[in-house]
Structures are given as C-alpha cells and as structure tokens.
PDB file of C-alpha atoms in Angstrom:
ATOM      1  CA  MET A  13      29.542   5.637  11.636  1.00 93.00           C
ATOM      2  CA  LYS A  14      26.076   4.764  12.905  1.00 96.00           C
ATOM      3  CA  ALA A  15      24.825   2.461  15.622  1.00 97.00           C
ATOM      4  CA  ARG A  16      21.348   1.165  16.373  1.00 97.00           C
ATOM      5  CA  VAL A  17      20.702   0.156  19.987  1.00 98.00           C
ATOM      6  CA  THR A  18      17.596  -1.813  20.959  1.00 98.00           C
ATOM      7  CA  VAL A  19      16.500  -2.022  24.596  1.00 98.00           C
ATOM      8  CA  PHE A  20      13.747  -4.338  25.872  1.00 97.00           C
ATOM      9  CA  CYS A  21      12.516  -5.375  29.300  1.00 95.00           C
ATOM     10  CA  LYS A  22      14.034  -8.738  30.192  1.00 96.00           C
ATOM     11  CA  GLU A  23      11.832 -11.721  29.331  1.00 92.00           C
ATOM     12  CA  ALA A  24      11.155 -12.444  33.002  1.00 94.00           C
ATOM     13  CA  VAL A  25      10.008  -8.860  33.649  1.00 95.00           C
ATOM     14  CA  PHE A  26       6.363  -7.985  33.052  1.00 95.00           C
ATOM     15  CA  ASP A  27       5.977  -5.407  30.262  1.00 96.00           C
ATOM     16  CA  PRO A  28       2.742  -3.501  30.981  1.00 95.00           C
ATOM     17  CA  GLN A  29       2.999  -1.358  27.844  1.00 95.00           C
ATOM     18  CA  GLY A  30       3.337  -4.435  25.671  1.00 96.00           C
ATOM     19  CA  HIS A  31       0.476  -6.167  27.446  1.00 97.00           C
ATOM     20  CA  THR A  32      -1.836  -3.169  26.983  1.00 97.00           C
ATOM     21  CA  LEU A  33      -0.850  -2.845  23.338  1.00 97.00           C
ATOM     22  CA  ALA A  34      -1.668  -6.504  22.647  1.00 97.00           C
ATOM     23  CA  VAL A  35      -5.115  -6.070  24.235  1.00 97.00           C
ATOM     24  CA  SER A  36      -5.729  -2.902  22.179  1.00 96.00           C
ATOM     25  CA  LEU A  37      -4.635  -4.532  18.922  1.00 97.00           C
ATOM     26  CA  ARG A  38      -7.020  -7.450  19.506  1.00 97.00           C
ATOM     27  CA  GLN A  39      -9.815  -4.978  20.218  1.00 96.00           C
ATOM     28  CA  VAL A  40      -9.293  -2.932  17.050  1.00 95.00           C
ATOM     29  CA  GLY A  41      -9.525  -5.932  14.755  1.00 94.00           C
ATOM     30  CA  PHE A  42      -6.381  -8.021  15.028  1.00 96.00           C
ATOM     31  CA  PRO A  43      -7.409 -11.166  16.935  1.00 96.00           C
ATOM     32  CA  GLY A  44      -4.285 -12.959  15.678  1.00 95.00           C
ATOM     33  CA  VAL A  45      -1.995 -10.984  17.991  1.00 97.00           C
ATOM     34  CA  LYS A  46      -0.634 -13.411  20.592  1.00 96.00           C
ATOM     35  CA  GLY A  47       1.504 -10.891  22.429  1.00 96.00           C
ATOM     36  CA  THR A  48       3.644  -7.796  22.042  1.00 97.00           C
ATOM     37  CA  ARG A  49       6.662  -6.338  23.774  1.00 97.00           C
ATOM     38  CA  VAL A  50       7.523  -2.663  23.550  1.00 98.00           C
ATOM     39  CA  GLY A  51      11.082  -1.367  23.755  1.00 98.00           C
ATOM     40  CA  LYS A  52      13.263   1.587  22.863  1.00 97.00           C
ATOM     41  CA  VAL A  53      15.380   1.961  19.779  1.00 98.00           C
ATOM     42  CA  ILE A  54      18.189   4.518  19.686  1.00 98.00           C
ATOM     43  CA  ASP A  55      20.060   5.548  16.544  1.00 97.00           C
ATOM     44  CA  ILE A  56      23.438   7.065  17.368  1.00 97.00           C
ATOM     45  CA  GLU A  57      25.672   8.943  14.943  1.00 97.00           C
ATOM     46  CA  LEU A  58      29.314   8.618  15.911  1.00 96.00           C
ATOM     47  CA  SER A  59      32.344  10.543  14.704  1.00 95.00           C
ATOM     48  CA  SER A  60      34.508   7.410  15.042  1.00 90.00           C
ATOM     49  CA  ASN A  61      35.748   5.684  11.868  1.00 89.00           C
ATOM     50  CA  SER A  62      36.699   2.361  13.435  1.00 92.00           C
ATOM     51  CA  VAL A  63      34.116  -0.379  13.923  1.00 93.00           C
ATOM     52  CA  ALA A  64      35.959  -1.798  16.963  1.00 94.00           C
ATOM     53  CA  GLU A  65      36.133   1.626  18.600  1.00 93.00           C
ATOM     54  CA  ALA A  66      32.448   2.293  17.873  1.00 95.00           C
ATOM     55  CA  LYS A  67      31.479  -1.092  19.323  1.00 96.00           C
ATOM     56  CA  ALA A  68      33.420  -0.516  22.536  1.00 96.00           C
ATOM     57  CA  SER A  69      31.940   2.936  22.849  1.00 95.00           C
ATOM     58  CA  VAL A  70      28.340   1.810  22.281  1.00 97.00           C
ATOM     59  CA  GLN A  71      28.737  -1.097  24.715  1.00 97.00           C
ATOM     60  CA  GLN A  72      29.815   1.406  27.384  1.00 96.00           C
ATOM     61  CA  MET A  73      26.945   3.780  26.543  1.00 96.00           C
ATOM     62  CA  CYS A  74      24.449   0.947  26.980  1.00 96.00           C
ATOM     63  CA  GLU A  75      25.904  -0.061  30.328  1.00 95.00           C
ATOM     64  CA  LYS A  76      26.201   3.510  31.606  1.00 91.00           C
ATOM     65  CA  LEU A  77      23.111   5.285  30.342  1.00 94.00           C
ATOM     66  CA  LEU A  78      20.901   3.578  27.794  1.00 96.00           C
ATOM     67  CA  ALA A  79      19.714   0.453  29.593  1.00 96.00           C
ATOM     68  CA  ASN A  80      18.887  -0.421  33.179  1.00 95.00           C
ATOM     69  CA  PRO A  81      20.735  -3.732  33.650  1.00 93.00           C
ATOM     70  CA  VAL A  82      18.432  -4.830  36.462  1.00 95.00           C
ATOM     71  CA  ILE A  83      15.319  -5.054  34.310  1.00 96.00           C
ATOM     72  CA  GLU A  84      16.422  -4.424  30.722  1.00 96.00           C
ATOM     73  CA  SER A  85      18.562  -6.167  28.141  1.00 96.00           C
ATOM     74  CA  PHE A  86      20.131  -4.473  25.136  1.00 97.00           C
ATOM     75  CA  SER A  87      21.554  -5.324  21.757  1.00 97.00           C
ATOM     76  CA  TYR A  88      23.192  -3.159  19.122  1.00 97.00           C
ATOM     77  CA  GLU A  89      24.523  -3.193  15.599  1.00 96.00           C
ATOM     78  CA  ILE A  90      27.091  -0.926  14.002  1.00 96.00           C
ATOM     79  CA  LYS A  91      26.506   0.353  10.465  1.00 90.00           C
ATOM     80  CA  GLU A  92      29.120   2.141   8.376  1.00 79.00           C
TER      81      GLU A  92
ATOM     82  CA  MET B  21       5.297 -15.729  13.182  1.00 93.00           C
ATOM     83  CA  LYS B  22       7.001 -12.657  14.604  1.00 96.00           C
ATOM     84  CA  ALA B  23       7.204  -9.068  13.451  1.00 97.00           C
ATOM     85  CA  ARG B  24       9.434  -6.228  14.594  1.00 97.00           C
ATOM     86  CA  VAL B  25       8.071  -2.727  14.051  1.00 98.00           C
ATOM     87  CA  THR B  26      10.290   0.343  14.416  1.00 98.00           C
ATOM     88  CA  VAL B  27       8.762   3.806  14.779  1.00 98.00           C
ATOM     89  CA  PHE B  28      10.763   7.049  14.649  1.00 97.00           C
ATOM     90  CA  CYS B  29       9.880  10.722  14.471  1.00 95.00           C
ATOM     91  CA  LYS B  30      10.125  11.885  10.854  1.00 96.00           C
ATOM     92  CA  GLU B  31      13.487  13.429   9.947  1.00 92.00           C
ATOM     93  CA  ALA B  32      11.952  16.886   9.655  1.00 94.00           C
ATOM     94  CA  VAL B  33      10.387  16.681  13.126  1.00 95.00           C
ATOM     95  CA  PHE B  34      12.464  17.750  16.126  1.00 95.00           C
ATOM     96  CA  ASP B  35      13.131  14.827  18.486  1.00 96.00           C
ATOM     97  CA  PRO B  36      13.603  16.333  21.981  1.00 95.00           C
ATOM     98  CA  GLN B  37      14.347  12.970  23.619  1.00 95.00           C
ATOM     99  CA  GLY B  38      17.077  12.242  21.093  1.00 96.00           C
ATOM    100  CA  HIS B  39      18.529  15.726  21.465  1.00 97.00           C
ATOM    101  CA  THR B  40      18.654  15.451  25.269  1.00 97.00           C
ATOM    102  CA  LEU B  41      20.196  11.993  25.064  1.00 97.00           C
ATOM    103  CA  ALA B  42      22.984  13.203  22.761  1.00 97.00           C
ATOM    104  CA  VAL B  43      23.787  16.050  25.181  1.00 97.00           C
ATOM    105  CA  SER B  44      23.820  13.606  28.127  1.00 96.00           C
ATOM    106  CA  LEU B  45      26.053  11.108  26.332  1.00 96.00           C
ATOM    107  CA  ARG B  46      28.574  13.857  25.513  1.00 97.00           C
ATOM    108  CA  GLN B  47      28.520  14.935  29.154  1.00 96.00           C
ATOM    109  CA  VAL B  48      29.153  11.450  30.589  1.00 95.00           C
ATOM    110  CA  GLY B  49      32.251  10.880  28.479  1.00 94.00           C
ATOM    111  CA  PHE B  50      31.280  10.228  24.873  1.00 96.00           C
ATOM    112  CA  PRO B  51      32.310  13.389  23.000  1.00 96.00           C
ATOM    113  CA  GLY B  52      32.181  11.485  19.700  1.00 95.00           C
ATOM    114  CA  VAL B  53      28.368  11.382  19.695  1.00 97.00           C
ATOM    115  CA  LYS B  54      27.192  13.595  16.824  1.00 96.00           C
ATOM    116  CA  GLY B  55      23.493  13.020  17.354  1.00 96.00           C
ATOM    117  CA  THR B  56      20.903  10.501  18.448  1.00 97.00           C
ATOM    118  CA  ARG B  57      17.295   9.759  17.615  1.00 97.00           C
ATOM    119  CA  VAL B  58      15.044   7.805  19.941  1.00 98.00           C
ATOM    120  CA  GLY B  59      12.163   5.679  18.711  1.00 98.00           C
ATOM    121  CA  LYS B  60       9.924   2.793  19.682  1.00 97.00           C
ATOM    122  CA  VAL B  61      10.421  -0.830  18.791  1.00 98.00           C
ATOM    123  CA  ILE B  62       7.527  -3.260  19.026  1.00 98.00           C
ATOM    124  CA  ASP B  63       7.870  -7.044  18.794  1.00 97.00           C
ATOM    125  CA  ILE B  64       4.587  -8.690  17.823  1.00 97.00           C
ATOM    126  CA  GLU B  65       3.825 -12.396  17.986  1.00 97.00           C
ATOM    127  CA  LEU B  66       1.242 -13.403  15.426  1.00 96.00           C
ATOM    128  CA  SER B  67      -0.763 -16.591  15.072  1.00 95.00           C
ATOM    129  CA  SER B  68      -0.644 -16.297  11.270  1.00 90.00           C
ATOM    130  CA  ASN B  69       1.499 -18.759   9.306  1.00 89.00           C
ATOM    131  CA  SER B  70       1.636 -16.823   6.054  1.00 92.00           C
ATOM    132  CA  VAL B  71       4.249 -14.115   5.526  1.00 93.00           C
ATOM    133  CA  ALA B  72       2.005 -12.192   3.121  1.00 94.00           C
ATOM    134  CA  GLU B  73      -0.890 -12.242   5.595  1.00 93.00           C
ATOM    135  CA  ALA B  74       1.389 -11.162   8.466  1.00 95.00           C
ATOM    136  CA  LYS B  75       2.791  -8.310   6.365  1.00 96.00           C
ATOM    137  CA  ALA B  76      -0.656  -7.010   5.448  1.00 96.00           C
ATOM    138  CA  SER B  77      -1.760  -7.264   9.062  1.00 95.00           C
ATOM    139  CA  VAL B  78       1.293  -5.453  10.462  1.00 97.00           C
ATOM    140  CA  GLN B  79       1.044  -2.703   7.833  1.00 97.00           C
ATOM    141  CA  GLN B  80      -2.550  -2.089   8.973  1.00 96.00           C
ATOM    142  CA  MET B  81      -1.554  -2.146  12.669  1.00 96.00           C
ATOM    143  CA  CYS B  82       1.091   0.512  12.007  1.00 96.00           C
ATOM    144  CA  GLU B  83      -1.349   2.729  10.154  1.00 95.00           C
ATOM    145  CA  LYS B  84      -4.153   2.267  12.683  1.00 91.00           C
ATOM    146  CA  LEU B  85      -2.443   2.209  16.059  1.00 94.00           C
ATOM    147  CA  LEU B  86       1.323   1.992  16.238  1.00 96.00           C
ATOM    148  CA  ALA B  87       2.473   5.154  14.465  1.00 96.00           C
ATOM    149  CA  ASN B  88       1.167   8.684  14.160  1.00 95.00           C
ATOM    150  CA  PRO B  89       1.462   9.317  10.404  1.00 93.00           C
ATOM    151  CA  VAL B  90       1.620  13.097  10.877  1.00 95.00           C
ATOM    152  CA  ILE B  91       4.931  13.083  12.744  1.00 96.00           C
ATOM    153  CA  GLU B  92       6.195   9.509  12.688  1.00 96.00           C
ATOM    154  CA  SER B  93       7.448   7.044  10.115  1.00 96.00           C
ATOM    155  CA  PHE B  94       7.544   3.286  10.574  1.00 97.00           C
ATOM    156  CA  SER B  95       9.263   0.244   9.161  1.00 97.00           C
ATOM    157  CA  TYR B  96       8.847  -3.443   9.930  1.00 97.00           C
ATOM    158  CA  GLU B  97      10.285  -6.848   9.238  1.00 96.00           C
ATOM    159  CA  ILE B  98       8.637 -10.254   9.479  1.00 96.00           C
ATOM    160  CA  LYS B  99      10.549 -13.174  10.992  1.00 90.00           C
ATOM    161  CA  GLU B 100       9.404 -16.755  10.861  1.00 79.00           C
TER     162      GLU B 100
END
C-alpha cells in the first residue's frame, strides 16, 4: 500500500521559499504568476494491506515526524 | 487558476533524504515502512483564465526553473 503526504507552511505563516520562487518566475518570463507556496511531498510504501490501518499509521507519522504542527499543516492520501 | 507541481528524484537516482526518513520512521515505531521518497510540491497561483494557457505556462516553468531534468522528474495538475 502507498501513501502520499503533502506538507505546507500554514497559510498564516510566511513562506520565504515560495515568495522567492514567485519573484524568480516573474523575472524569467512568467509575469502571470500571482504567488507560489513550496512544500514537501513524501511517498511512503507500507507493508500494511488495510486502508484503515495505513491511514492510522500515516496520521501518526505526520504528527510525530513529518510535519511541525506549530507552523505546518499536512494532508495525505492512501493508494492501493 | 491554480497549479500544483510535484517534483521527485528520478527512480534511478538515489534519494538520500527519503532513505534517511524511512530509517527514522522504522526507528520511531513504524516497522511497516518499506521505503519513502521525498520531493517538492509547489502550488502556483496564476492570473490566466485558460486551462490550455496555464498548462503550457506551467510546463515551461518546470522545464526552466522548477525541476532539474538530469536527476528529477515532474508532474503537474491544473485546478480552476
């Protein structure tokens, strides 16, 4: 079973990497870029065969290790 | 219009961050983790109103700035 976790800075938190990227994109010929936000994406391969078990496991991983709950928010999807 | 770009190391390229993360996850109580790969996710807000135009623009951004074609592969989706 596979999971894809996506972690972004919370909306209220300034994202310097995203800000810099938006400026760079406008400079290299994309004036239509209004803004960007940069995050992490993590693909996890799990030995579990149950979707419920995988979900519970991934939720715990996010809380324990993958995201910093103070400044980041996460989402995930489970694929079979 | 919004676009979400996902950039990962190519399958054939060793991903040290993903390898380290898998080891860490196993150590903190997730023995069922077979492997992980870590990539970047970039949310872009575009002023364009045409899906075709946004697609062409994002494809160019990926080739020019967002991914290193030697070691990385990218994918993207456009959301209205």
